[in-house]
Amino acid sequence: MFLTDDFILKNSFAKQLYHEYAKKQPIIDYHCHLDPKEIFENQNFTNLTQAWLAEDHYKWRLMRANGVAESLITGDADDYEKFCAWAQTLEACIGNPLYVWTNLELKRIFGIDERLTLANAASIWEKANQQLQTKEFSPRGLIKKMAVEVICTTDDPIDSLTYHQKLAEESFAVYPTFRPDKAINLQNPEFPAYLKKLAIAASKEITSYQTLVEALTVRISYFQQQGCRLADHSLSRLGEEAYDVAALEAIFQKRLTTETLTNEEIRQFQTGLLIDLMRQYAKQGWTAQLHLMATRNNSQKLFQQLGPDSGGDAMGDDRLARGLSRTLAQLQAESLLPKTILYSLNSKDYPVLTALMGAFQEESKGKLQLGSAWWFNDTYSGMRHQLTTLAEGGILGNFVGMLTDSRSFLSYPRHEYFRRILCQVISEWVEDGQLPADEIYLGQIVADISYHNAKTYFDFPN
């Protein structure tokens, strides 16, 4: 009964939708954290721990919650011992999506049709490691094996994008995504040093707020030439003050002379710079992704020991609507509102975002999108909540679908997980009499959400 061909699919109509319309679609992974250098160099992973655990703070958090010593998580313990620690942890994780994802990855990628336990960890370790040494299981081999058509990495404005250029002749496309967090987070200690690096990359001296915007605009043009069609921002919330360029200049100059800024000044600067950047995205035809309501580095101990992205983040619960509404309204009034995907790490915001984005829809189908269930919401119930909220408050048929948001080359079965949930949700509406049992009609919607909508929406280069 575990991970059969029809898992999650509880009726015949769901099975038809998945097997005939969803399963066969290629993958467009329009937001992830894969390293383009790793893709280009295409070095085989030494073992399953290096492929599976080395960068995965999802797994790290669960291992810590299971009492595993840090040496067996991010420390210098033997890789096999780390793998066994994960196998033992997984046995207690029933109901967590990682329980399904881990075993689904073993099945789909390695052909290992047995659930991972501490008892069979040694045999699975051996079987998987043998395959990881072959060409088919190199980074590029895994991408092709999982029918991935497009990968959008996450890249700093100062990045040379050398490896994206070198990958231009691959059968799959690897495009950069513009992520200017270091330019927006002026409160961080490294901000002045970062400005110097940005000035070099843009060949432009940065001495004012306006020259900062100009330098970032230079880099946006460069990213556009390399096939970039998306930007990405991570913000806890947006400021509610009106855009004021004089105030932004004063805040910028204050930061250059002292590190003492108020929370209101930080938020005003971040929101103002976001507005200026989104104007540029609209001119380029890009999509802006706004990842909202994440609180970063809550554990100072973890941050000091391991740095960011080590498992110390959580969801915020601040106000969201007013600042976001003001931002969208200003851009719309200037006819410079780009295509935008709104994510919140707090699922309480799904109805808020769905209702708000409906006020700004214009010009094209699904111009504003409710982002896929993200991070802590990337679960069975979280995906269902996101899908039903979007359907009830917007147009589900225009949704651009799933992404991995992952640092692992083994994460692509998450798309299968999402597609199965999508088909099951739609089939339940059919069973309830809320939708016609029209396989061709609903099958096309499933295929569109799984693949076609993203391909059209992002308009990647050929």
Coordinates of C-alpha atoms in Angstrom, one line a residue:
M1 CA 0.0 0.0 0.0
F2 CA 3.0 2.4 0.5
L3 CA 3.9 4.6 -2.5
T4 CA 1.9 2.5 -5.0
D5 CA 1.3 3.8 -8.5
D6 CA -1.9 5.4 -7.1
F7 CA -0.8 6.8 -3.8
I8 CA -2.8 9.9 -2.7
L9 CA -5.2 9.2 -5.6
K10 CA -8.4 7.9 -4.0
N11 CA -10.8 7.5 -6.9
S12 CA -10.7 6.6 -10.5
F13 CA -11.1 10.1 -11.8
A14 CA -8.0 11.3 -9.8
K15 CA -6.1 8.4 -11.2
Q16 CA -7.1 9.3 -14.8
L17 CA -6.1 12.9 -14.3
Y18 CA -2.7 12.0 -12.9
H19 CA -1.6 9.2 -15.1
E20 CA -3.0 10.6 -18.4
Y21 CA -2.3 14.3 -18.0
A22 CA 0.0 15.2 -15.1
K23 CA 2.6 12.5 -15.0
K24 CA 3.9 13.0 -18.5
Q25 CA 4.6 16.7 -18.2
P26 CA 8.2 17.9 -18.1
I27 CA 9.3 20.0 -15.2
I28 CA 9.9 23.8 -15.1
D29 CA 11.7 24.4 -11.8
Y30 CA 11.3 28.2 -11.8
H31 CA 12.7 28.7 -8.3
C32 CA 15.5 26.7 -6.7
H33 CA 18.9 27.0 -5.1
L34 CA 20.9 24.7 -7.2
D35 CA 24.5 25.8 -7.9
P36 CA 25.1 26.3 -11.7
K37 CA 28.8 25.6 -11.1
E38 CA 27.9 22.1 -9.8
I39 CA 25.7 21.6 -12.8
F40 CA 28.4 22.6 -15.2
E41 CA 31.3 20.7 -13.5
N42 CA 29.0 17.6 -13.3
Q43 CA 31.0 15.8 -10.7
N44 CA 29.4 12.7 -9.3
F45 CA 28.5 12.8 -5.6
T46 CA 30.8 10.7 -3.4
N47 CA 27.9 9.1 -1.6
L48 CA 24.2 9.5 -0.7
T49 CA 25.0 11.8 2.3
Q50 CA 26.7 14.3 0.1
A51 CA 23.9 14.2 -2.4
W52 CA 21.1 14.2 0.2
L53 CA 22.1 15.7 3.5
A54 CA 25.0 18.1 2.9
E55 CA 22.8 21.2 2.2
D56 CA 19.4 20.2 3.4
H57 CA 18.3 22.2 6.4
Y58 CA 14.8 20.6 6.2
K59 CA 16.5 17.3 7.3
W60 CA 18.8 19.0 9.7
R61 CA 15.9 20.4 11.7
L62 CA 14.2 17.1 12.0
M63 CA 17.5 15.4 13.1
R64 CA 18.0 18.0 15.8
A65 CA 14.4 17.5 16.9
N66 CA 15.2 13.8 17.2
G67 CA 18.1 14.4 19.5
V68 CA 20.9 13.8 17.0
A69 CA 24.2 15.3 17.9
E70 CA 25.3 18.2 15.7
S71 CA 28.5 16.3 14.7
L72 CA 26.1 13.8 12.9
I73 CA 24.3 16.6 11.2
T74 CA 26.7 19.3 10.0
G75 CA 29.8 18.2 11.9
D76 CA 32.8 16.0 11.0
A77 CA 31.3 12.6 11.7
D78 CA 31.6 9.9 9.1
D79 CA 29.1 10.2 6.2
Y80 CA 27.7 6.8 6.7
E81 CA 27.1 7.5 10.4
K82 CA 25.2 10.7 9.3
F83 CA 23.1 8.7 6.9
C84 CA 22.2 6.2 9.6
A85 CA 21.2 9.1 11.9
W86 CA 18.9 10.4 9.2
A87 CA 17.5 6.9 8.6
Q88 CA 16.7 6.5 12.3
T89 CA 15.2 9.9 12.5
L90 CA 13.0 9.3 9.5
E91 CA 11.3 6.3 11.1
A92 CA 9.7 8.7 13.6
C93 CA 8.6 11.2 11.0
I94 CA 5.3 9.7 9.9
G95 CA 3.0 12.4 8.5
N96 CA 5.9 14.7 7.6
P97 CA 6.3 15.3 3.9
L98 CA 10.0 14.4 4.2
Y99 CA 8.9 10.8 5.0
V100 CA 7.2 10.6 1.7
W101 CA 9.8 12.6 -0.3
T102 CA 12.7 10.6 1.0
N103 CA 11.2 7.3 0.1
L104 CA 9.8 8.6 -3.1
E105 CA 13.3 9.8 -4.2
L106 CA 14.7 6.3 -3.4
K107 CA 12.0 4.7 -5.5
R108 CA 11.9 7.1 -8.5
I109 CA 15.5 8.0 -8.8
F110 CA 17.3 4.9 -7.6
G111 CA 14.7 2.2 -8.2
I112 CA 14.9 1.2 -4.5
D113 CA 11.4 0.0 -3.6
E114 CA 11.7 -0.3 0.1
R115 CA 11.2 2.3 2.8
L116 CA 14.4 3.6 4.5
T117 CA 14.9 2.3 8.1
L118 CA 18.0 2.0 10.3
A119 CA 17.8 -1.8 9.8
N120 CA 18.2 -1.6 6.0
A121 CA 20.3 1.6 5.9
A122 CA 23.4 -0.4 5.0
S123 CA 21.9 -2.1 1.9
I124 CA 20.3 1.1 0.7
W125 CA 23.5 3.0 1.2
E126 CA 25.4 0.5 -0.9
K127 CA 22.7 0.3 -3.7
A128 CA 22.4 4.1 -4.0
N129 CA 26.1 4.8 -3.8
Q130 CA 26.9 2.3 -6.7
Q131 CA 24.5 4.2 -8.9
L132 CA 25.8 7.6 -7.9
Q133 CA 29.1 6.8 -9.4
T134 CA 27.6 6.4 -12.9
K135 CA 27.1 9.1 -15.6
E136 CA 23.3 8.8 -15.3
F137 CA 23.5 9.9 -11.7
S138 CA 25.7 12.9 -12.1
P139 CA 24.0 16.3 -11.6
R140 CA 23.3 16.7 -15.3
G141 CA 22.3 13.1 -15.6
L142 CA 19.8 13.5 -12.7
I143 CA 18.3 16.6 -14.3
K144 CA 17.7 14.7 -17.6
K145 CA 16.5 11.6 -15.8
M146 CA 13.7 13.6 -14.1
A147 CA 12.6 15.3 -17.4
V148 CA 13.6 18.8 -16.2
E149 CA 13.3 21.3 -19.0
V150 CA 14.1 24.6 -17.2
I151 CA 16.0 25.4 -14.0
C152 CA 16.0 28.9 -12.6
T153 CA 18.8 29.3 -10.0
T154 CA 19.0 32.1 -7.4
D155 CA 21.8 34.6 -8.0
D156 CA 23.3 37.7 -6.5
P157 CA 23.4 40.8 -8.8
I158 CA 27.2 40.8 -8.7
D159 CA 27.4 37.2 -10.0
S160 CA 29.3 36.9 -13.3
L161 CA 26.8 34.2 -14.5
T162 CA 29.8 32.4 -16.1
Y163 CA 28.4 29.0 -15.5
H164 CA 25.0 29.9 -16.9
Q165 CA 26.7 30.9 -20.1
K166 CA 28.7 27.7 -20.2
L167 CA 25.5 25.6 -19.9
A168 CA 23.8 27.3 -22.8
E169 CA 24.2 24.3 -25.1
E170 CA 22.6 21.8 -22.7
S171 CA 19.4 20.0 -23.6
F172 CA 17.8 21.7 -20.6
A173 CA 17.9 25.4 -19.8
V174 CA 19.6 27.0 -16.8
Y175 CA 18.6 30.6 -16.3
P176 CA 19.6 33.0 -13.5
T177 CA 17.2 34.7 -11.1
F178 CA 18.0 38.2 -9.8
R179 CA 18.1 38.1 -6.0
P180 CA 19.3 41.6 -4.6
D181 CA 18.8 40.8 -0.9
K182 CA 22.3 42.1 0.0
A183 CA 21.6 45.4 -1.6
I184 CA 18.2 45.8 0.1
N185 CA 19.3 44.6 3.6
L186 CA 21.2 47.8 4.4
Q187 CA 21.1 47.0 8.1
N188 CA 23.5 44.1 7.7
P189 CA 27.1 44.7 8.8
E190 CA 28.5 43.7 5.4
F191 CA 26.4 46.2 3.5
P192 CA 29.2 48.8 2.9
A193 CA 31.6 46.1 1.6
Y194 CA 28.9 44.7 -0.6
L195 CA 28.3 48.2 -2.2
K196 CA 32.0 48.2 -3.3
K197 CA 31.6 44.8 -5.0
L198 CA 28.4 45.9 -6.7
A199 CA 30.1 49.1 -7.9
I200 CA 32.9 47.0 -9.5
A201 CA 30.4 44.6 -11.1
A202 CA 28.3 47.5 -12.5
S203 CA 31.4 49.7 -13.4
K204 CA 29.7 52.5 -11.5
E205 CA 30.6 54.4 -8.4
I206 CA 27.9 54.2 -5.7
T207 CA 27.7 57.3 -3.5
S208 CA 24.0 57.9 -3.3
Y209 CA 20.7 56.1 -3.3
Q210 CA 20.2 57.0 -7.0
T211 CA 23.5 55.6 -8.0
L212 CA 22.7 52.4 -6.1
V213 CA 19.5 52.1 -8.2
E214 CA 21.5 52.8 -11.4
A215 CA 24.1 50.2 -10.5
L216 CA 21.4 47.6 -9.9
T217 CA 19.7 48.6 -13.2
V218 CA 23.0 47.9 -15.0
R219 CA 23.1 44.4 -13.5
I220 CA 19.4 43.8 -14.4
S221 CA 20.2 44.5 -18.0
Y222 CA 23.2 42.1 -17.8
F223 CA 21.0 39.4 -16.3
Q224 CA 18.4 39.9 -19.0
Q225 CA 21.0 39.3 -21.7
Q226 CA 21.8 35.9 -19.9
G227 CA 18.2 34.8 -20.2
C228 CA 16.9 35.9 -16.8
R229 CA 13.2 36.4 -16.6
L230 CA 12.6 36.4 -12.8
A231 CA 13.6 38.3 -9.7
D232 CA 13.3 37.2 -6.2
H233 CA 13.0 39.1 -2.9
S234 CA 12.9 37.8 0.7
L235 CA 11.2 40.3 3.0
S236 CA 9.6 39.8 6.4
R237 CA 7.0 42.6 5.6
L238 CA 6.7 45.8 3.6
G239 CA 6.7 49.4 4.8
E240 CA 3.4 51.3 5.0
E241 CA 4.8 54.7 4.3
A242 CA 4.4 56.5 0.9
Y243 CA 7.4 56.2 -1.4
D244 CA 9.7 59.2 -0.8
V245 CA 13.0 59.4 -2.7
A246 CA 14.3 62.2 -0.5
A247 CA 13.7 60.0 2.6
L248 CA 15.4 57.1 0.9
E249 CA 18.4 59.2 0.1
A250 CA 18.6 60.4 3.7
I251 CA 18.4 56.8 5.1
F252 CA 21.1 55.6 2.6
Q253 CA 23.5 58.4 3.7
K254 CA 22.8 57.8 7.3
R255 CA 23.7 54.1 6.8
L256 CA 27.0 55.1 5.3
T257 CA 28.0 57.1 8.3
T258 CA 26.5 55.0 11.1
E259 CA 24.9 51.6 11.5
T260 CA 22.1 52.8 13.8
L261 CA 18.8 52.8 11.9
T262 CA 15.3 52.4 13.2
N263 CA 13.2 49.5 12.2
E264 CA 10.9 52.0 10.4
E265 CA 13.8 53.4 8.4
I266 CA 15.0 49.9 7.4
R267 CA 11.6 48.9 6.3
Q268 CA 11.0 52.2 4.4
F269 CA 14.3 51.7 2.6
Q270 CA 13.7 48.1 1.7
T271 CA 10.2 48.9 0.4
G272 CA 11.3 51.9 -1.6
L273 CA 14.2 50.0 -3.2
L274 CA 11.8 47.2 -4.0
I275 CA 9.5 49.6 -5.8
D276 CA 12.3 51.0 -7.8
L277 CA 13.5 47.6 -8.8
M278 CA 10.0 46.3 -9.7
R279 CA 9.8 49.3 -12.1
Q280 CA 12.8 47.9 -13.9
Y281 CA 11.4 44.3 -13.8
A282 CA 8.2 45.6 -15.5
K283 CA 10.2 47.3 -18.2
Q284 CA 12.1 44.0 -18.9
G285 CA 9.0 41.8 -18.8
W286 CA 10.2 39.9 -15.8
T287 CA 8.3 38.3 -13.0
A288 CA 8.9 39.5 -9.4
Q289 CA 8.7 36.9 -6.7
L290 CA 8.0 38.2 -3.2
H291 CA 8.8 35.7 -0.4
L292 CA 7.2 37.2 2.6
M293 CA 6.8 36.4 6.4
A294 CA 10.1 34.6 7.0
T295 CA 12.0 35.3 10.2
R296 CA 15.6 34.6 9.7
N297 CA 18.3 33.2 12.1
N298 CA 16.0 32.9 15.1
S299 CA 18.6 30.8 16.8
Q300 CA 21.7 33.0 17.3
K301 CA 23.6 29.9 18.4
L302 CA 23.0 28.2 15.1
F303 CA 23.7 31.3 13.2
Q304 CA 27.0 31.9 15.0
Q305 CA 28.1 28.3 14.6
L306 CA 26.9 27.6 11.0
G307 CA 25.7 30.9 9.4
P308 CA 22.5 31.4 7.5
D309 CA 20.3 28.7 6.0
S310 CA 21.2 26.2 8.7
G311 CA 17.8 25.5 10.1
G312 CA 17.2 28.5 12.3
D313 CA 14.5 30.2 10.3
A314 CA 10.7 30.3 11.0
M315 CA 7.5 32.0 9.9
G316 CA 6.5 35.5 10.9
D317 CA 3.1 36.8 11.9
D318 CA 3.3 40.5 11.2
R319 CA 0.8 42.6 9.3
L320 CA 1.0 42.1 5.6
A321 CA -1.8 43.7 3.6
R322 CA -1.4 47.4 4.0
G323 CA 2.2 47.7 3.0
L324 CA 1.8 45.3 0.1
S325 CA -1.3 47.1 -1.1
R326 CA 0.5 50.4 -1.1
T327 CA 3.4 49.0 -3.1
L328 CA 1.2 47.3 -5.7
A329 CA -1.0 50.4 -6.0
Q330 CA 1.9 52.7 -6.7
L331 CA 3.4 50.5 -9.4
Q332 CA 0.0 50.0 -11.0
A333 CA -0.7 53.8 -11.0
E334 CA 2.6 54.2 -13.0
S335 CA 1.7 51.3 -15.3
L336 CA 4.9 49.6 -14.0
L337 CA 3.4 46.7 -12.1
P338 CA 5.3 43.6 -13.2
K339 CA 4.0 40.0 -13.2
T340 CA 4.2 39.1 -9.5
I341 CA 4.1 35.9 -7.5
L342 CA 3.2 36.4 -3.8
Y343 CA 4.4 33.8 -1.3
S344 CA 3.8 33.9 2.4
L345 CA 5.5 31.6 4.9
N346 CA 2.4 31.9 7.1
S347 CA -0.6 30.2 5.6
K348 CA -3.0 32.5 7.4
D349 CA -2.1 35.0 4.7
Y350 CA -3.3 32.9 1.8
P351 CA -6.9 34.4 1.8
V352 CA -5.4 37.9 2.3
L353 CA -3.0 37.6 -0.6
T354 CA -5.7 36.0 -2.9
A355 CA -8.1 38.8 -2.2
L356 CA -5.5 41.5 -2.5
M357 CA -4.1 40.3 -5.8
G358 CA -7.5 40.2 -7.3
A359 CA -7.6 44.0 -7.0
F360 CA -4.6 44.4 -9.2
Q361 CA -5.2 41.8 -12.0
E362 CA -4.9 43.3 -15.4
E363 CA -3.6 43.0 -18.9
S364 CA -2.8 39.2 -18.9
K365 CA -4.1 36.0 -17.5
G366 CA -2.9 35.4 -13.9
K367 CA -0.6 38.4 -13.9
L368 CA -0.5 38.2 -10.1
Q369 CA -0.1 34.7 -8.7
L370 CA -0.6 33.1 -5.3
G371 CA 2.7 31.3 -4.9
S372 CA 3.0 27.6 -4.4
A373 CA 2.8 26.4 -0.8
W374 CA 6.2 27.4 0.4
W375 CA 8.7 25.9 2.9
F376 CA 6.9 25.0 6.1
N377 CA 3.6 24.9 4.1
D378 CA 5.1 22.5 1.5
T379 CA 3.1 19.7 3.0
Y380 CA 0.0 17.6 2.1
S381 CA -2.4 19.8 4.0
G382 CA -0.5 23.0 3.1
M383 CA -0.7 22.3 -0.7
R384 CA -4.3 21.5 -0.4
H385 CA -4.9 24.7 1.5
Q386 CA -3.1 26.8 -1.1
L387 CA -4.9 25.2 -4.0
T388 CA -8.4 25.5 -2.5
T389 CA -7.8 29.1 -1.4
L390 CA -6.7 30.1 -4.8
A391 CA -9.5 28.2 -6.5
E392 CA -12.2 29.8 -4.2
G393 CA -10.8 33.3 -4.5
G394 CA -9.1 33.5 -7.9
I395 CA -8.5 31.3 -11.0
L396 CA -6.8 28.0 -10.3
G397 CA -6.7 27.2 -14.0
N398 CA -4.1 30.0 -14.5
F399 CA -1.8 28.8 -11.7
V400 CA 1.9 28.4 -12.6
G401 CA 2.3 25.4 -10.4
M402 CA 5.0 23.8 -8.3
L403 CA 8.7 24.5 -7.7
T404 CA 11.4 22.7 -5.6
D405 CA 13.0 25.7 -3.7
S406 CA 15.7 23.1 -3.1
R407 CA 19.5 22.8 -3.0
S408 CA 19.3 19.1 -3.9
F409 CA 19.5 17.4 -7.3
L410 CA 17.3 14.6 -5.8
S411 CA 14.3 16.8 -5.0
Y412 CA 12.3 16.6 -8.3
P413 CA 9.8 14.0 -7.1
R414 CA 8.3 16.8 -5.1
H415 CA 6.6 17.8 -8.4
E416 CA 5.0 14.4 -8.5
Y417 CA 3.8 14.8 -5.0
F418 CA 2.2 18.2 -5.9
R419 CA 0.6 16.9 -9.1
R420 CA -1.0 13.9 -7.3
I421 CA -2.5 16.3 -4.7
L422 CA -3.7 18.6 -7.4
C423 CA -5.5 15.7 -9.2
Q424 CA -7.0 14.4 -6.0
V425 CA -8.4 17.8 -5.0
I426 CA -10.0 18.3 -8.4
S427 CA -11.4 14.8 -8.3
E428 CA -13.1 15.5 -5.0
W429 CA -14.9 18.4 -6.6
V430 CA -16.1 16.1 -9.3
E431 CA -17.3 13.6 -6.7
D432 CA -19.2 16.4 -4.9
G433 CA -20.9 17.4 -8.1
Q434 CA -19.2 20.8 -8.2
L435 CA -17.4 20.0 -11.4
P436 CA -18.4 17.9 -14.5
A437 CA -16.7 14.5 -14.9
D438 CA -15.1 15.8 -18.1
E439 CA -11.7 14.2 -18.3
I440 CA -10.5 16.1 -21.4
Y441 CA -11.5 19.5 -20.0
L442 CA -10.1 18.9 -16.5
G443 CA -7.1 17.0 -17.8
Q444 CA -6.1 20.1 -19.8
I445 CA -6.3 22.2 -16.7
V446 CA -4.1 19.7 -14.9
A447 CA -1.6 19.7 -17.7
D448 CA -1.6 23.5 -17.8
I449 CA -0.9 23.8 -14.0
S450 CA 1.7 21.1 -14.2
Y451 CA 3.7 22.6 -17.1
H452 CA 2.1 24.8 -19.8
N453 CA 1.1 27.8 -17.6
A454 CA 4.6 28.3 -16.4
K455 CA 6.1 28.0 -19.9
T456 CA 3.7 30.7 -21.2
Y457 CA 3.8 32.9 -18.1
F458 CA 7.6 33.3 -17.8
D459 CA 8.3 33.5 -21.5
F460 CA 11.8 32.0 -21.3
P461 CA 14.1 32.5 -24.3
N462 CA 14.0 29.6 -26.8

